[in-house]
mmCIF file of C-alpha atoms in Angstrom:
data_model
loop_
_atom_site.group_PDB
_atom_site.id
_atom_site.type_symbol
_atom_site.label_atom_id
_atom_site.label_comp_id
_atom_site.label_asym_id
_atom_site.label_seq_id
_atom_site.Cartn_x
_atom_site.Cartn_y
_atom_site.Cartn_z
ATOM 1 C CA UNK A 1 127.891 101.066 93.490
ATOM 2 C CA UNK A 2 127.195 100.808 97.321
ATOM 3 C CA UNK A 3 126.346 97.470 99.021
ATOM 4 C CA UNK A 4 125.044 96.293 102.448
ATOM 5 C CA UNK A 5 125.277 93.098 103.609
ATOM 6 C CA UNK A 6 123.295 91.586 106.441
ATOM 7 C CA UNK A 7 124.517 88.175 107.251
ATOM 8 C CA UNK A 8 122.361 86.777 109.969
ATOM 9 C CA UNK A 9 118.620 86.249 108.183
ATOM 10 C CA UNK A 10 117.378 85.462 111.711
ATOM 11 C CA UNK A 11 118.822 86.228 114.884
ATOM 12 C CA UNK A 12 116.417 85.209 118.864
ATOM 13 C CA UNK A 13 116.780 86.803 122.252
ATOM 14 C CA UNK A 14 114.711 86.599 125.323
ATOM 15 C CA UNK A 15 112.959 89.298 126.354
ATOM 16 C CA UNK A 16 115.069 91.846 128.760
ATOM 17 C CA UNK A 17 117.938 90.370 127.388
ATOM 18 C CA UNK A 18 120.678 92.318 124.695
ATOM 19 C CA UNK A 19 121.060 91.139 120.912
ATOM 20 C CA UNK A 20 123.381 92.687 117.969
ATOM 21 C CA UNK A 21 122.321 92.829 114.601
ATOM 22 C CA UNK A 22 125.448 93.007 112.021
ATOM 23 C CA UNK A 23 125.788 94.739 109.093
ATOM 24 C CA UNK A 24 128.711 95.923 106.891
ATOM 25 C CA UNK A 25 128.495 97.904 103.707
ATOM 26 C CA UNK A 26 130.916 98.658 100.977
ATOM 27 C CA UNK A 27 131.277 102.187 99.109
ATOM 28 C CA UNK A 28 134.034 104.323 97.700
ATOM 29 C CA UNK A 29 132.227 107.509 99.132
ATOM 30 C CA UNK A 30 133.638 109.049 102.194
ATOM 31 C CA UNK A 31 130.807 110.885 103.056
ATOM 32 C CA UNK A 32 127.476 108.854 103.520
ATOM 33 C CA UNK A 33 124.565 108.599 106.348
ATOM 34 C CA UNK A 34 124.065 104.890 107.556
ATOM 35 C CA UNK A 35 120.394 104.031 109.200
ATOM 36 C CA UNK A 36 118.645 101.082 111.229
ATOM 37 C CA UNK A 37 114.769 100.653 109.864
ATOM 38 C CA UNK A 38 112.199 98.256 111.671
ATOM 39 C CA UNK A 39 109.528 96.567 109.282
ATOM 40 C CA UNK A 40 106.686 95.166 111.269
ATOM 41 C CA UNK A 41 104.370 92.859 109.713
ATOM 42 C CA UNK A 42 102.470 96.300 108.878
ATOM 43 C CA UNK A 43 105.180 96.685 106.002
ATOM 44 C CA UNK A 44 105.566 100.391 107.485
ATOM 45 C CA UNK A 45 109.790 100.785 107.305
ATOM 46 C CA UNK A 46 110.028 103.046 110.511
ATOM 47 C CA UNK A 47 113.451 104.884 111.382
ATOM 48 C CA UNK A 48 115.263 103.161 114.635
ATOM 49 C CA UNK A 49 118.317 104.964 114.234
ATOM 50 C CA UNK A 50 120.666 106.986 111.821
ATOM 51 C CA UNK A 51 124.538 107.442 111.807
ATOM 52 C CA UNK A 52 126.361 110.245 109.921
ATOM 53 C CA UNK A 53 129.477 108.686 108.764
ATOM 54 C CA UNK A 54 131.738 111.899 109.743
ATOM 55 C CA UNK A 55 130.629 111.995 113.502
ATOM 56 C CA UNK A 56 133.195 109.808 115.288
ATOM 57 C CA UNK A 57 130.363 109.205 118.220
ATOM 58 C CA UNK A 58 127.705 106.307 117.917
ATOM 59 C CA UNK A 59 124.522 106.950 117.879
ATOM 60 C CA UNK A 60 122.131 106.235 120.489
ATOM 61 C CA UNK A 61 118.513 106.254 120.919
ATOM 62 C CA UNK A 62 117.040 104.916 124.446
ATOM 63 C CA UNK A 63 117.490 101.292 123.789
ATOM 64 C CA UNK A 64 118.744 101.699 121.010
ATOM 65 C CA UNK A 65 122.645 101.923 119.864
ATOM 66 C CA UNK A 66 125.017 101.371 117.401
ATOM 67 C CA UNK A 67 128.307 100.262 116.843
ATOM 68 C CA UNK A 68 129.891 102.440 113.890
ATOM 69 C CA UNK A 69 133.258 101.146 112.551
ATOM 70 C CA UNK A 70 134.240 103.456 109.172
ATOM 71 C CA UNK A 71 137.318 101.829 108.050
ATOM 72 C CA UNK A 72 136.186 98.701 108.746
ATOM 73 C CA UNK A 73 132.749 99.357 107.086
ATOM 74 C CA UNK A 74 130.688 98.065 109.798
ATOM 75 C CA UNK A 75 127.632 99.435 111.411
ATOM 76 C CA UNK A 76 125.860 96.937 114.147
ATOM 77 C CA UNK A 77 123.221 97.552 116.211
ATOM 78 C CA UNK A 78 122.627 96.891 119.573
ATOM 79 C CA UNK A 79 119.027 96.349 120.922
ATOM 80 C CA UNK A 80 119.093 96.447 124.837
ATOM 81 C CA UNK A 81 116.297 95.647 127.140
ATOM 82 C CA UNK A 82 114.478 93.759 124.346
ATOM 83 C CA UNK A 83 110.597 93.542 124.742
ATOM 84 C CA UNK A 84 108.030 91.658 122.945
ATOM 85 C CA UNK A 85 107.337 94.583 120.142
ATOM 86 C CA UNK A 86 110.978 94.684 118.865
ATOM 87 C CA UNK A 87 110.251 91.602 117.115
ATOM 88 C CA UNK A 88 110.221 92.838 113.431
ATOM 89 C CA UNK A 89 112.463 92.928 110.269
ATOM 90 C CA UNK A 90 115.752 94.864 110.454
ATOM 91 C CA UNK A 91 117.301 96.354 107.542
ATOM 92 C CA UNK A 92 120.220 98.484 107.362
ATOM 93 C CA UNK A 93 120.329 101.099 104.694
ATOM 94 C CA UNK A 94 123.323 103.281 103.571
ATOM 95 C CA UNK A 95 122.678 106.696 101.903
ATOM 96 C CA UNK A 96 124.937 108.905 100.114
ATOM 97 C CA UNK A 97 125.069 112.486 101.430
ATOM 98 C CA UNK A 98 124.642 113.840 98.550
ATOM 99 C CA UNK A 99 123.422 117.622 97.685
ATOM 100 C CA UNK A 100 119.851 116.597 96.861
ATOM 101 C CA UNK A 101 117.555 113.336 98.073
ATOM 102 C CA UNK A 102 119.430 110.620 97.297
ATOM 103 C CA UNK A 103 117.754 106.929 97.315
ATOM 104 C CA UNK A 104 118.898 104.732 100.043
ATOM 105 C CA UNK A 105 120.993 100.883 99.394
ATOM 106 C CA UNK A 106 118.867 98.480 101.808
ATOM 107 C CA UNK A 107 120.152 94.880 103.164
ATOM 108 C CA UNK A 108 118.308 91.843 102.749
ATOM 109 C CA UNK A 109 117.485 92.243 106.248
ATOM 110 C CA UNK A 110 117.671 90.109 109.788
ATOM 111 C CA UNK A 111 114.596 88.624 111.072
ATOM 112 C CA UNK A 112 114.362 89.029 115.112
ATOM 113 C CA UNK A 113 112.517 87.351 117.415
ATOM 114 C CA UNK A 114 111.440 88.033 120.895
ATOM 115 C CA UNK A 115 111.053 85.016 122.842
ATOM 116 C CA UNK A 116 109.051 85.142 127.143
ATOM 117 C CA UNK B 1 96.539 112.817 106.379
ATOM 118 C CA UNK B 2 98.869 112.225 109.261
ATOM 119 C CA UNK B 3 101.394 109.740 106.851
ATOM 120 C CA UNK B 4 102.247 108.446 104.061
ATOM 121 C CA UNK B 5 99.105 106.580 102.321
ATOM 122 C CA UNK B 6 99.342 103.725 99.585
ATOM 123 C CA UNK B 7 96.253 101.935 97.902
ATOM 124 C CA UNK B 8 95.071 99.521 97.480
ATOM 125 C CA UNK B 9 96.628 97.646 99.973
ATOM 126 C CA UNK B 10 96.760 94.131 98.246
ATOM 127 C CA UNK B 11 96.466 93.595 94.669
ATOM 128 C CA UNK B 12 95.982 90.362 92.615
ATOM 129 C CA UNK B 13 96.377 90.356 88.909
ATOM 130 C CA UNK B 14 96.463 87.879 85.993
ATOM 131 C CA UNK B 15 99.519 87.822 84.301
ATOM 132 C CA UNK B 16 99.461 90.691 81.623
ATOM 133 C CA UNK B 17 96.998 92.582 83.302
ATOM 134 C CA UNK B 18 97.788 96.338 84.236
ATOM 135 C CA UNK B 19 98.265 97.842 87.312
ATOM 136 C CA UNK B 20 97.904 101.088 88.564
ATOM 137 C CA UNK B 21 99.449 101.732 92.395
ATOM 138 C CA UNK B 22 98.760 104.803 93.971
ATOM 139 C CA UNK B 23 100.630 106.813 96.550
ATOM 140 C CA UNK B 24 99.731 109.760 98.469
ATOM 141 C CA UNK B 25 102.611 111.483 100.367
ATOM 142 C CA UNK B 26 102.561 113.719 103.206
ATOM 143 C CA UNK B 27 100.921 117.375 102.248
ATOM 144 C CA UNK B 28 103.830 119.245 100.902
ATOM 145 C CA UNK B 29 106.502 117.130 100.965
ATOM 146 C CA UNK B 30 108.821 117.761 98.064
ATOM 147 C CA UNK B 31 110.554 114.059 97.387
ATOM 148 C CA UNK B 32 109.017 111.228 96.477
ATOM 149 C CA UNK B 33 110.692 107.790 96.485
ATOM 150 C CA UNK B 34 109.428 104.354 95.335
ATOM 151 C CA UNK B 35 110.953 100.875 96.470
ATOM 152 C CA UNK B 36 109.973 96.799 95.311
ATOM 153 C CA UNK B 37 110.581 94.571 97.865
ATOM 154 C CA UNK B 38 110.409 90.909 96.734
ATOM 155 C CA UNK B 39 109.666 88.467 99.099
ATOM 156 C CA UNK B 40 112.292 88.028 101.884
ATOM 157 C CA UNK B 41 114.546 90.224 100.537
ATOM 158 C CA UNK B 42 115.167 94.311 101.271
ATOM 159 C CA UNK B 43 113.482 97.224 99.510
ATOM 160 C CA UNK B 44 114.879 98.204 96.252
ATOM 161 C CA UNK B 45 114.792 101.509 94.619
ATOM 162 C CA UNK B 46 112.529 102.258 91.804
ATOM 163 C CA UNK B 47 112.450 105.854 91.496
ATOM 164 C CA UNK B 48 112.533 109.001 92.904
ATOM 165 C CA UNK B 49 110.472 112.559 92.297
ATOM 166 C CA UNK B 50 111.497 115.996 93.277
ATOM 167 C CA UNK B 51 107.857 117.681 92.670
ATOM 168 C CA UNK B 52 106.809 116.738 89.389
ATOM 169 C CA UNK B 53 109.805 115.947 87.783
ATOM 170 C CA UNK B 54 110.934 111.964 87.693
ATOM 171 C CA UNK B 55 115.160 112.692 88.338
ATOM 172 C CA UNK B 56 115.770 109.216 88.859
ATOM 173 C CA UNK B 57 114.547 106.388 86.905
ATOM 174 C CA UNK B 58 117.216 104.112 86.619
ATOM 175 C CA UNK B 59 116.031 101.332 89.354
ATOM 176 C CA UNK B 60 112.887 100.387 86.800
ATOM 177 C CA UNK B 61 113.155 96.793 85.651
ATOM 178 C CA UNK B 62 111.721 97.456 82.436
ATOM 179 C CA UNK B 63 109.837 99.752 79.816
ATOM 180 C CA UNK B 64 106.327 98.106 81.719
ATOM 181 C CA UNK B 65 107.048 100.019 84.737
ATOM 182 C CA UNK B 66 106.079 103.758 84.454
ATOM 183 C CA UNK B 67 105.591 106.139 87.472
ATOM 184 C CA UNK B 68 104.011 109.418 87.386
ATOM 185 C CA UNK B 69 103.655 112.799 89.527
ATOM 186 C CA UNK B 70 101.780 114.874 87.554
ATOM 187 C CA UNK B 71 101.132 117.892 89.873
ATOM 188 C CA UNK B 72 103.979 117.191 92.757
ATOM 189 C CA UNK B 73 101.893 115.716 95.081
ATOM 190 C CA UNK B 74 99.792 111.813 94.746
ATOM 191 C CA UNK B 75 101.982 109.599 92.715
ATOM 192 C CA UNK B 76 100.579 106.281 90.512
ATOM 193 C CA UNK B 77 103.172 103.636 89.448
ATOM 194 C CA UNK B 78 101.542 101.663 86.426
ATOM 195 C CA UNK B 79 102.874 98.307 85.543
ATOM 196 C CA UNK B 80 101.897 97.109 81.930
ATOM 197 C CA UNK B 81 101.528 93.106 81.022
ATOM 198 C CA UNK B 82 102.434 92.025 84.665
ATOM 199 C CA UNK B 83 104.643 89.012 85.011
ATOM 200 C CA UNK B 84 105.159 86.917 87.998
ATOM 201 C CA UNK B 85 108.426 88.231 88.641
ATOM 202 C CA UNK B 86 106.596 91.587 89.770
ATOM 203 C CA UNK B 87 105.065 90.261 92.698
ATOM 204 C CA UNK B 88 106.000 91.881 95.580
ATOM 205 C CA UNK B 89 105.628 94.680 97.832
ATOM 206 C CA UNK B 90 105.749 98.047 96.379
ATOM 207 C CA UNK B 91 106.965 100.807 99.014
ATOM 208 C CA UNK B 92 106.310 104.919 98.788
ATOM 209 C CA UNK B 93 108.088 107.006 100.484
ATOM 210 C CA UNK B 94 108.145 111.074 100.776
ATOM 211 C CA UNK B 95 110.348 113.862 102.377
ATOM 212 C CA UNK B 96 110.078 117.387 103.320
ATOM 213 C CA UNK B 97 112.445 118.717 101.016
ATOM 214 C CA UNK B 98 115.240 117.620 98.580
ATOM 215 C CA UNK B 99 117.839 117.756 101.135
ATOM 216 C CA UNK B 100 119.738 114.241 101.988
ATOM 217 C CA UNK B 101 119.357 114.704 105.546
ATOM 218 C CA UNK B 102 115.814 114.981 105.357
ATOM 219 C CA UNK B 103 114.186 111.748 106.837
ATOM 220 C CA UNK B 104 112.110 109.478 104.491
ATOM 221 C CA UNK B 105 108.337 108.415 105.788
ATOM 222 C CA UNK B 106 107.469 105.590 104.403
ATOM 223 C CA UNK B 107 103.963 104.016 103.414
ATOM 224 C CA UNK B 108 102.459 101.237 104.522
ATOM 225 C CA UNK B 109 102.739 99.193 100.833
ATOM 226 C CA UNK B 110 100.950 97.509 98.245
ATOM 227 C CA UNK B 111 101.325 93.519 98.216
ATOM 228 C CA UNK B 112 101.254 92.826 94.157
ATOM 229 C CA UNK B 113 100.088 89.358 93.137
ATOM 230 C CA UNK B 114 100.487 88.292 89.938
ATOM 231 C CA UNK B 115 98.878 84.832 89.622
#
């Protein structure tokens, strides 16, 4: 069975300042898709940034960037800029790649906060 | 509608009451995922629907939690003789199609009390 493991439950950084979130996961699949997801207080889980675990290249998306280490099983992500509305819930979520939809493995999540 | 709708939004029930939670996923989307997420912790898997049929069920606590999808498209999880251990938010999600690159939108969740 796959696992992800979050081990900061709450992490601060000042606004326009840079933060890393860690997570590492453990599976016996080589093949897999690894993903950052944002939970406001909405409860909405919205998609900050995906990894396919054969693509040697991190992922980026604006401020938004992740560090993507396969054999050591570690996938952090790096939040640049910050501003006031990144402050959310983080999760990282592993997902097999699989032929049809396959449910994802979720972390117990990092809880970030913005500070002026 | 433009996402992924859940209702109701917050539910309180006595212990052994029945719930019903309903979710509607995008028009046409093909998979349909549900996910508890206890209190402080991360979304855990439930169940998943291609269409109508229920593929994987093996995330259910228990024989009180049933989901259905009778016709593909809204989806109802019913829990029978709640306990207090159910509380928590219950998560929908849908995709396009059954493909594992196909990105999951996710509802906004219903908050289960069980008092």
């Amino acid at each position: 069975a796959q696992t992800v493991t979050q081990s900061q439950p709450e992490m601060s950084v000042q606004e326009a300042e840079t933060v890393t979130l860690s997570c590492t996961y453990d599976t016996s699949e080589s093949d897999y898709y690894l993903f950052w997801y944002k939970q406001p207080p909405s409860r909405q889980m919205i998609l900050v940034i995906r990894q396919e675990a054969y693509k040697q290249q991190n992922a980026t998306e604006n401020r938004f960037s992740v560090n993507f280490q396969k054999a050591a099983k570690s996938f952090s992500l790096k939040i640049s800029d910050s501003q006031l509305g990144d402050a959310a819930m983080y999760f990282c979520a592993y997902r097999r790649r699989a032929g049809t939809a396959s449910k994802l493995t979720f972390g117990t999540g990092t809880r970030l906060q913005v500070t002026l | 509608g433009a996402g992924v709708s859940q209702s109701p939004r917050y539910k309180v029930a006595k212990r052994g009451q029945d719930v019903a939670l309903r979710c509607d996923p995008i028009s046409g989307h093909v998979s349909l995922f549900w996910y508890q997420q206890a209190l402080g912790q991360g979304p855990e898997f439930l169940t998943y629907f291609q269409n109508e049929a229920q593929l994987d069920k093996s995330g259910l606590p228990s024989d009180r939690f049933f989901a259905e999808r009778p016709e593909g498209s809204v989806s109802t999880l019913k829990i029978q003789r709640t306990q207090q251990e159910d509380s928590a938010v219950y998560l929908c999600a849908s995709s396009s199609d059954r493909a594992y690159n196909s990105p999951l939108h996710f509802g906004n969740g219903t908050r289960l009390t069980v008092t």
